[in-house]
Coordinates of C-alpha atoms in Angstrom, one line a residue:
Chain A
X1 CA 166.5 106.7 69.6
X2 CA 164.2 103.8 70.6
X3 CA 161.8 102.4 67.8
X4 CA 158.0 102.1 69.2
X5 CA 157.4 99.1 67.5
X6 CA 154.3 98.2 68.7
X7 CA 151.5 100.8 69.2
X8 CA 148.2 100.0 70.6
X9 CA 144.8 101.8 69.5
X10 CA 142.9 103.5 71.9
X11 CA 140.4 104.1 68.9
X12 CA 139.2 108.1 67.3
X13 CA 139.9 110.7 69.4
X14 CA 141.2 114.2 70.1
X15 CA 144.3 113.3 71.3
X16 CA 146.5 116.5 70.4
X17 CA 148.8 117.9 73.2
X18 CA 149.5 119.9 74.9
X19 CA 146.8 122.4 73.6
X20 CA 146.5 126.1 74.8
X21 CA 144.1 126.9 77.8
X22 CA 142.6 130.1 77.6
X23 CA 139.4 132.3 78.7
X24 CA 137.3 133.7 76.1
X25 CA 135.7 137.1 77.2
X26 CA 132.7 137.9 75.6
X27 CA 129.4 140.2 76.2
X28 CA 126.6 141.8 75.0
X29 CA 125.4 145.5 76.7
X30 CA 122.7 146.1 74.1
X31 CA 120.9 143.1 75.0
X32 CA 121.6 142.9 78.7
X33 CA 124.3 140.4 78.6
X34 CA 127.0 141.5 81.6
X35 CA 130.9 140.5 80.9
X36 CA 131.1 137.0 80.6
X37 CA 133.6 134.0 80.4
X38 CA 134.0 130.7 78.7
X39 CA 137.3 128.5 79.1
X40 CA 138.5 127.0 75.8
X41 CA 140.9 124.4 75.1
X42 CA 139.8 123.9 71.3
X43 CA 141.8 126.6 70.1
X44 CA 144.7 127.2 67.6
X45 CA 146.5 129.0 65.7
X46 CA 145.4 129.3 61.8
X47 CA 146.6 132.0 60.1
X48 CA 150.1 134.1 60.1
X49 CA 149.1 137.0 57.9
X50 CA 146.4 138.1 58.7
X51 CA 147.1 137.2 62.1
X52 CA 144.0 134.4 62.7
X53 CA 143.2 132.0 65.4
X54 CA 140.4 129.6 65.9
X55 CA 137.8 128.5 68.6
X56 CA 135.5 125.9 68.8
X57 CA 132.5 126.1 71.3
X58 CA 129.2 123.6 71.8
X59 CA 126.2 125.5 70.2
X60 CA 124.5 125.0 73.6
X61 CA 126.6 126.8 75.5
X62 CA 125.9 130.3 76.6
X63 CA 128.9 131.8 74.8
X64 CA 128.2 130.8 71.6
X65 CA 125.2 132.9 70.9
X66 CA 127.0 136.1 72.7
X67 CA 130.0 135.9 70.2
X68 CA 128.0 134.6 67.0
X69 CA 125.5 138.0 68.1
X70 CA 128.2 140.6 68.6
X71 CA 131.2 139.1 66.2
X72 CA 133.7 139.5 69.1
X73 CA 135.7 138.3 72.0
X74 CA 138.6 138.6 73.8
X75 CA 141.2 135.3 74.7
X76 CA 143.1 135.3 77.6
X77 CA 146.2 133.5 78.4
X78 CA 146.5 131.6 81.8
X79 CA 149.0 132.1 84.1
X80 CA 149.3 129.8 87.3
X81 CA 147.7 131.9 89.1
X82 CA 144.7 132.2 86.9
X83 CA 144.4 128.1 86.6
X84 CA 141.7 127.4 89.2
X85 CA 139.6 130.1 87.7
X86 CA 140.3 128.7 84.0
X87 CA 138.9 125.6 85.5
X88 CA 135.4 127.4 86.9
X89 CA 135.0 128.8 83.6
X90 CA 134.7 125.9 82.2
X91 CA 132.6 124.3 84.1
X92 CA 130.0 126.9 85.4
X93 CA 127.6 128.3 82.8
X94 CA 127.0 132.1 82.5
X95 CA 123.4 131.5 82.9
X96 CA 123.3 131.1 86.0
X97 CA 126.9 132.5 87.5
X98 CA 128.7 136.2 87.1
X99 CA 131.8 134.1 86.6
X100 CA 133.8 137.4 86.9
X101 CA 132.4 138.3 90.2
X102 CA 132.8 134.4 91.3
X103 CA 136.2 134.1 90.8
X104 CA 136.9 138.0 91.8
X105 CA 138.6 138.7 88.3
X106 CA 137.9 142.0 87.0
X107 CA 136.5 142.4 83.1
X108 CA 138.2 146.1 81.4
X109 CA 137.8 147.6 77.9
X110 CA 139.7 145.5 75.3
X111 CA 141.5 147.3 72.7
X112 CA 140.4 147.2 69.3
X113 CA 137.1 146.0 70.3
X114 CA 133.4 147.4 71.3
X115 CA 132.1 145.2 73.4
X116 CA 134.0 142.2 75.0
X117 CA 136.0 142.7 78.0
X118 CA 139.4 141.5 78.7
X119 CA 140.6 140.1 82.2
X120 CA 142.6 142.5 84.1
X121 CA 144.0 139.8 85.7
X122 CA 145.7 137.9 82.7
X123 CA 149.2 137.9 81.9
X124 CA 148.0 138.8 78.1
X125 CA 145.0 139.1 75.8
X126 CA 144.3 139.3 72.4
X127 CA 141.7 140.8 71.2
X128 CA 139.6 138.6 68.4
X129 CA 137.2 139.2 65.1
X130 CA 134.9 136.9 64.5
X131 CA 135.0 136.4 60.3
X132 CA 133.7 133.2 60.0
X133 CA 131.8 130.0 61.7
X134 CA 131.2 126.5 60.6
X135 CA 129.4 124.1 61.6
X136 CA 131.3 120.7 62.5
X137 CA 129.3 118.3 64.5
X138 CA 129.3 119.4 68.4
X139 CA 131.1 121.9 67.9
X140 CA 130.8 125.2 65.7
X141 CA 134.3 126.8 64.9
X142 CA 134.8 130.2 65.1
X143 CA 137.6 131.8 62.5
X144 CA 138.7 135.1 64.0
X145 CA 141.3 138.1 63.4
X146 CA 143.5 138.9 66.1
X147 CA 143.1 143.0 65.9
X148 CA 145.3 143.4 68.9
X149 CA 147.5 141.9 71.7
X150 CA 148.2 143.4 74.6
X151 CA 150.8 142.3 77.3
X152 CA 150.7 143.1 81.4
X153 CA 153.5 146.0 81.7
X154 CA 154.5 144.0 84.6
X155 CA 156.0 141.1 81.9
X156 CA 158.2 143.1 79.7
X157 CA 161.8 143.8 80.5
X158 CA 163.7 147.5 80.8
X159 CA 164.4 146.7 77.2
X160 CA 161.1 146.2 76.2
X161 CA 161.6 142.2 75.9
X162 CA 158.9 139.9 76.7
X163 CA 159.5 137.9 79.7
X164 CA 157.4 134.9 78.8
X165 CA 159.0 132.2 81.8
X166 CA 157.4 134.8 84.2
X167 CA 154.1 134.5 83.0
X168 CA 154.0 131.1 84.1
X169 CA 151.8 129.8 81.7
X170 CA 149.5 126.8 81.8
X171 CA 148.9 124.0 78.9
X172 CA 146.5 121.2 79.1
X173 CA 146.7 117.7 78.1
X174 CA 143.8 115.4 78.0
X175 CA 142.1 116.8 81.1
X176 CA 145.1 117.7 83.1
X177 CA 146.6 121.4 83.5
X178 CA 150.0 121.2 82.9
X179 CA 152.9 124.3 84.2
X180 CA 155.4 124.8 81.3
X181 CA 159.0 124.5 82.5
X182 CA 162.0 124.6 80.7
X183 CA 163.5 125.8 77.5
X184 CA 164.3 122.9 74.9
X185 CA 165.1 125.3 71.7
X186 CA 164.4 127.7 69.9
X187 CA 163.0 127.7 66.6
X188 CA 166.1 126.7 64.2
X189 CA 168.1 125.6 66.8
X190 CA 168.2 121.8 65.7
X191 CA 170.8 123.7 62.8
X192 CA 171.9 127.0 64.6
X193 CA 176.1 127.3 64.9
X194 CA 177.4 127.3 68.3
X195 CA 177.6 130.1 68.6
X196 CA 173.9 131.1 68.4
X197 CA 173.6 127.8 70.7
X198 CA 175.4 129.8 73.5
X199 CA 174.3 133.3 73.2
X200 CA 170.4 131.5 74.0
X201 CA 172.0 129.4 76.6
X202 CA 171.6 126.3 75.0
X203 CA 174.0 123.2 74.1
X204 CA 174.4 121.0 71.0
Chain B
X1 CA 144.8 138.2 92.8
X2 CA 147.0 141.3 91.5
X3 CA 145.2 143.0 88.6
X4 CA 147.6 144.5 85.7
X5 CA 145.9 147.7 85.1
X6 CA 148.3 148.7 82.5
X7 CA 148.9 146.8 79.3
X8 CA 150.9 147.4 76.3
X9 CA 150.5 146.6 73.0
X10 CA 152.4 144.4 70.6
X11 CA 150.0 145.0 68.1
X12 CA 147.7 142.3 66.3
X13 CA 149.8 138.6 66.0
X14 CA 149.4 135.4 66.8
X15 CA 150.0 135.4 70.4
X16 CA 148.2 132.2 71.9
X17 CA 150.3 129.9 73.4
X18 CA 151.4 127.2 74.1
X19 CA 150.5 125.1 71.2
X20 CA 151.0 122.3 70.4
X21 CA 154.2 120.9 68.0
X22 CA 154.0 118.1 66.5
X23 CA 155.4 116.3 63.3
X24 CA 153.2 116.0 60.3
X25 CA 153.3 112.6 58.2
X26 CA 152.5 111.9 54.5
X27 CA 153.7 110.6 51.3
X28 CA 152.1 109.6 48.1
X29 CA 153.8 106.7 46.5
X30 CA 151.7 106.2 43.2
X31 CA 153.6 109.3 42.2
X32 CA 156.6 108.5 43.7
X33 CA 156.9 110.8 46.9
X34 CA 158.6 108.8 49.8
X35 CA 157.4 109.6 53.7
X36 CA 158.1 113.2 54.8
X37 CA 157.7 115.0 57.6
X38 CA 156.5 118.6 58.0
X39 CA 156.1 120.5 61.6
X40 CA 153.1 122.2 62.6
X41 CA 152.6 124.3 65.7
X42 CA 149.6 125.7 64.1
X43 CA 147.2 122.8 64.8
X44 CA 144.0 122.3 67.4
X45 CA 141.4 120.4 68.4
X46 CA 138.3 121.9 66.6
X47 CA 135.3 119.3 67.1
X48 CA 135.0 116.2 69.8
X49 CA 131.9 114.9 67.9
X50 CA 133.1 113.4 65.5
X51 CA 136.4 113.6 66.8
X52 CA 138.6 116.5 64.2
X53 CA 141.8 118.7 64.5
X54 CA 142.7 121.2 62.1
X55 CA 146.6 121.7 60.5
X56 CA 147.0 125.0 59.0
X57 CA 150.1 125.1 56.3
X58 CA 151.5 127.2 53.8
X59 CA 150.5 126.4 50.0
X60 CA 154.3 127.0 48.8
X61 CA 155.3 123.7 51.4
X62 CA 156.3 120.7 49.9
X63 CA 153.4 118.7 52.3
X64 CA 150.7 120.9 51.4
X65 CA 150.8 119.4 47.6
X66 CA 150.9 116.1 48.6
X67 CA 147.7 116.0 51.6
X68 CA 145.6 118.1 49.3
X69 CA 146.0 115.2 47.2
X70 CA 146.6 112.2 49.4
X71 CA 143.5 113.4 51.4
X72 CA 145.2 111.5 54.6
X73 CA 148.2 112.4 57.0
X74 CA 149.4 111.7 60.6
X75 CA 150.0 113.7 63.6
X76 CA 152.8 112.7 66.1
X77 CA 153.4 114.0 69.6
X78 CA 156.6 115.4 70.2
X79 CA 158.0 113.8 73.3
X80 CA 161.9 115.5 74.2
X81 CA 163.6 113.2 72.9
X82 CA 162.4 114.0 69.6
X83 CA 162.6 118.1 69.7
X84 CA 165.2 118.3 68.1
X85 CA 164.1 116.0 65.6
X86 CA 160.6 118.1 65.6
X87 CA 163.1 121.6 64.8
X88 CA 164.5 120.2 62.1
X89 CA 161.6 119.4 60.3
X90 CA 160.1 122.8 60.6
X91 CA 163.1 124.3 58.8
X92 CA 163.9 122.0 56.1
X93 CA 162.5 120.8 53.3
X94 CA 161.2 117.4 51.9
X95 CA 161.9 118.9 48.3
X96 CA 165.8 118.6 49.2
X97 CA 166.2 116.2 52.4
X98 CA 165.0 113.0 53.4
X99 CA 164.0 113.8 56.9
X100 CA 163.0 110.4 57.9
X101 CA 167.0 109.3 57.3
X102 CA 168.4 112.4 58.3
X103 CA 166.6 112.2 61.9
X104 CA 167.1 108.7 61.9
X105 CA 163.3 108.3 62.4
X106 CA 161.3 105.3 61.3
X107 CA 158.4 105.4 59.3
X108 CA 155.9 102.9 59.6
X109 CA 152.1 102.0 58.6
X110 CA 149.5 103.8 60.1
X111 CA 146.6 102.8 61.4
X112 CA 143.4 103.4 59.4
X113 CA 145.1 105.1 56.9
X114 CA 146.4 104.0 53.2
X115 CA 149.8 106.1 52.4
X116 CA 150.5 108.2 55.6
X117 CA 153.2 107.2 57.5
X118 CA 153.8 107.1 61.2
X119 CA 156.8 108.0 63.5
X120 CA 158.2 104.8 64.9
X121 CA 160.2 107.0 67.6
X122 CA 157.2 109.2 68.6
X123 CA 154.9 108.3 71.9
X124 CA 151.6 108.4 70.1
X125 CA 150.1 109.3 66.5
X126 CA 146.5 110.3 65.6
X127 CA 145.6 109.1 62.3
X128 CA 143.5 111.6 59.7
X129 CA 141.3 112.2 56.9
X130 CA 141.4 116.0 55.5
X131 CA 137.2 116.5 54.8
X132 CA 137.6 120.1 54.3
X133 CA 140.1 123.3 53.0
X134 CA 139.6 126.2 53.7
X135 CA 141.7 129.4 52.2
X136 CA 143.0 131.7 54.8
X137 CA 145.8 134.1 53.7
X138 CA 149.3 133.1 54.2
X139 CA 148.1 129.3 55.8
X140 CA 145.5 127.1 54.0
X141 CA 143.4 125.8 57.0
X142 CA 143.1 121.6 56.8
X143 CA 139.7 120.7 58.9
X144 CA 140.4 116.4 59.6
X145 CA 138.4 113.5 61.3
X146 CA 140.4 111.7 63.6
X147 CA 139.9 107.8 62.7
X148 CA 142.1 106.1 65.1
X149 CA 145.0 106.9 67.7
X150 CA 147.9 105.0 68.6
X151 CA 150.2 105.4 71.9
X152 CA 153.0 103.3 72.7
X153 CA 152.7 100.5 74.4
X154 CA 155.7 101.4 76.5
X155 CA 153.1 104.4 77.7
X156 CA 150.3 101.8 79.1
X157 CA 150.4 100.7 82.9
X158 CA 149.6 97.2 83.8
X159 CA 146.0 98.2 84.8
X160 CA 146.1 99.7 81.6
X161 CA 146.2 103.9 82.3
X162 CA 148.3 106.3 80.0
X163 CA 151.4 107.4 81.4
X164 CA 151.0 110.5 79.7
X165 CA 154.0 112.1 81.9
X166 CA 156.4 109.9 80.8
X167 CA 155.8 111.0 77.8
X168 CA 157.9 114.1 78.3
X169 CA 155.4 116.2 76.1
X170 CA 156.8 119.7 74.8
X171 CA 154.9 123.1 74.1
X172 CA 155.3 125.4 71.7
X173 CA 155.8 129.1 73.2
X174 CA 156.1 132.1 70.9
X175 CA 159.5 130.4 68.8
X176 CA 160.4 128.4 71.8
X177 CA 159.9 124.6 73.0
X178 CA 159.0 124.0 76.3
X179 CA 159.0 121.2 78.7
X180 CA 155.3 120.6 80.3
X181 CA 155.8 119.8 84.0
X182 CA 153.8 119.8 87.4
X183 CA 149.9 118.8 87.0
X184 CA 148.5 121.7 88.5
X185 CA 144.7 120.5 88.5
X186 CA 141.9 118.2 86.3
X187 CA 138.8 119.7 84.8
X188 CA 136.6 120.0 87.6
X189 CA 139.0 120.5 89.8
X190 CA 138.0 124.3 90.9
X191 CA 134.5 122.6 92.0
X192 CA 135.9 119.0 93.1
X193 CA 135.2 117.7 97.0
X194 CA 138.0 117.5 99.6
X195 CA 138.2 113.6 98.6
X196 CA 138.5 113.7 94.9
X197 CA 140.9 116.0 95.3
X198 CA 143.1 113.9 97.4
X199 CA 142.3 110.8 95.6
X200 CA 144.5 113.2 92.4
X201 CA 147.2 114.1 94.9
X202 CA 145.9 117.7 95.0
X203 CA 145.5 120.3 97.8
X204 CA 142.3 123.4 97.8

């Protein structure tokens, strides 16, 4: 494989990629606050068991006092079709747009939780606890349980398999959404036998 | 758009995706640990200001010892040419293989940094300071500043752009990698005029 010998600096900065794109569904009934949704690209996965992921959201932004208020929200994962409304998310503030209405996306109960809806729409969502936030600089990061995860019917197979590849799904790399394509590996695969190689369609 | 009123669920794990997967670098030669590489897929972007990304690994791993103490290790994008290379290093362990010689990989000095190596082979590396661990369950979350970033200088165009498709980059999608592919939009683009979005090669 070809040595990079010479790198050149392009100084601090949050160059990880690709990382996930999802909307965050969060709102607040008791005090007025319709179904609302926030696109965030500053998430990961922190925790196996429990089951945790993270978020990080500006304290400015309208979402940020929902979720730290209720202690909930849903994250939905974007399909291709969903990519131009992932975008308006995440530019368009909840002030002063119905960002459900707007894009014509259609918020539902979301199991496990009281309060914040998921997005009909989405190819899957899981549904988040919020157990801790700390403060980082411009962002605050949110540590949350994943309670639940629930998959469109439409995606599993007669034998209740997961068809991810039809769920298109989008990643994004440094301002760009990207479509994922094809399969590289599997977890393992860099030592699996042959025979495992071909059974996942794969070759050494 | 189709709305899936039916959903099923797979019950609470950690279903966000993709993610990113990249190759973990550190050593600690005043006690005689030579470069090693670990793979993490659970890793994100958690603050822009100052710039931070968090690693979450589990205590019993061989790398976990030696950041906690080191305070310092590298992130390397996983282009596909080095997949396989990545795999590996998610299965194996430093404690019984060299996985710098066994990958043929090339560890080199990283900028910024004291003891963390670099991936020669891989496009780009962000260099990083642990400030903060945080106890989760089965992953101890590592919160870390960002204090330089290096890309290949193979990766720069004459007018001095990233090439960041030629850098082949690969998600991580519930056990398997995938190839990104197709630019679908850039942020903005769901409110962009007719002639930025030509300017990008992008149709309404």
């Amino acid at each position: 494989m070809a040595k990079n010998v010479n790198f050149r600096s392009i100084g601090p900065t949050t160059y990880l990629s690709p990382v996930p794109v999802v909307m965050l569904g969060c709102a607040d009934p008791a005090k007025g606050i319709r179904p609302n949704l926030i696109t965030v690209a500053w998430a990961g996965v922190v925790c196996s068991k429990p089951p945790m992921i993270s978020v990080s959201i500006r304290k400015e932004r309208y979402s940020h006092g929902i979720i730290s208020e209720t202690g909930e929200f849903t994250l939905n994962l974007t399909g291709e079709a969903l990519c131009r409304a992932t975008d308006f998310c995440g530019v368009k503030s909840g002030r002063e747009v119905d960002k459900f209405a707007a894009m014509a996306l259609t918020p539902i109960p979301a199991a496990g939780l009281t309060v914040a809806p998921a997005v009909a729409e989405a190819p899957a969502y899981l549904s988040c606890k919020v157990k801790r936030i700390i403060e980082l600089g411009s962002h605050d990061l949110f540590l949350a349980e994943v309670v639940d995860v629930n998959i469109a019917e439409e995606y599993f197979t007669e034998t209740g398999a997961i068809n991810e590849e039809a769920m298109q799904l989008v990643g994004y790399v440094h301002g760009k959404y990207r479509a994922l394509s094809d399969v590289l590996g599997f977890f393992g695969y860099s030592i699996a036998s042959d025979e495992a190689l071909e059974r996942r369609g794969l070759k050494r």
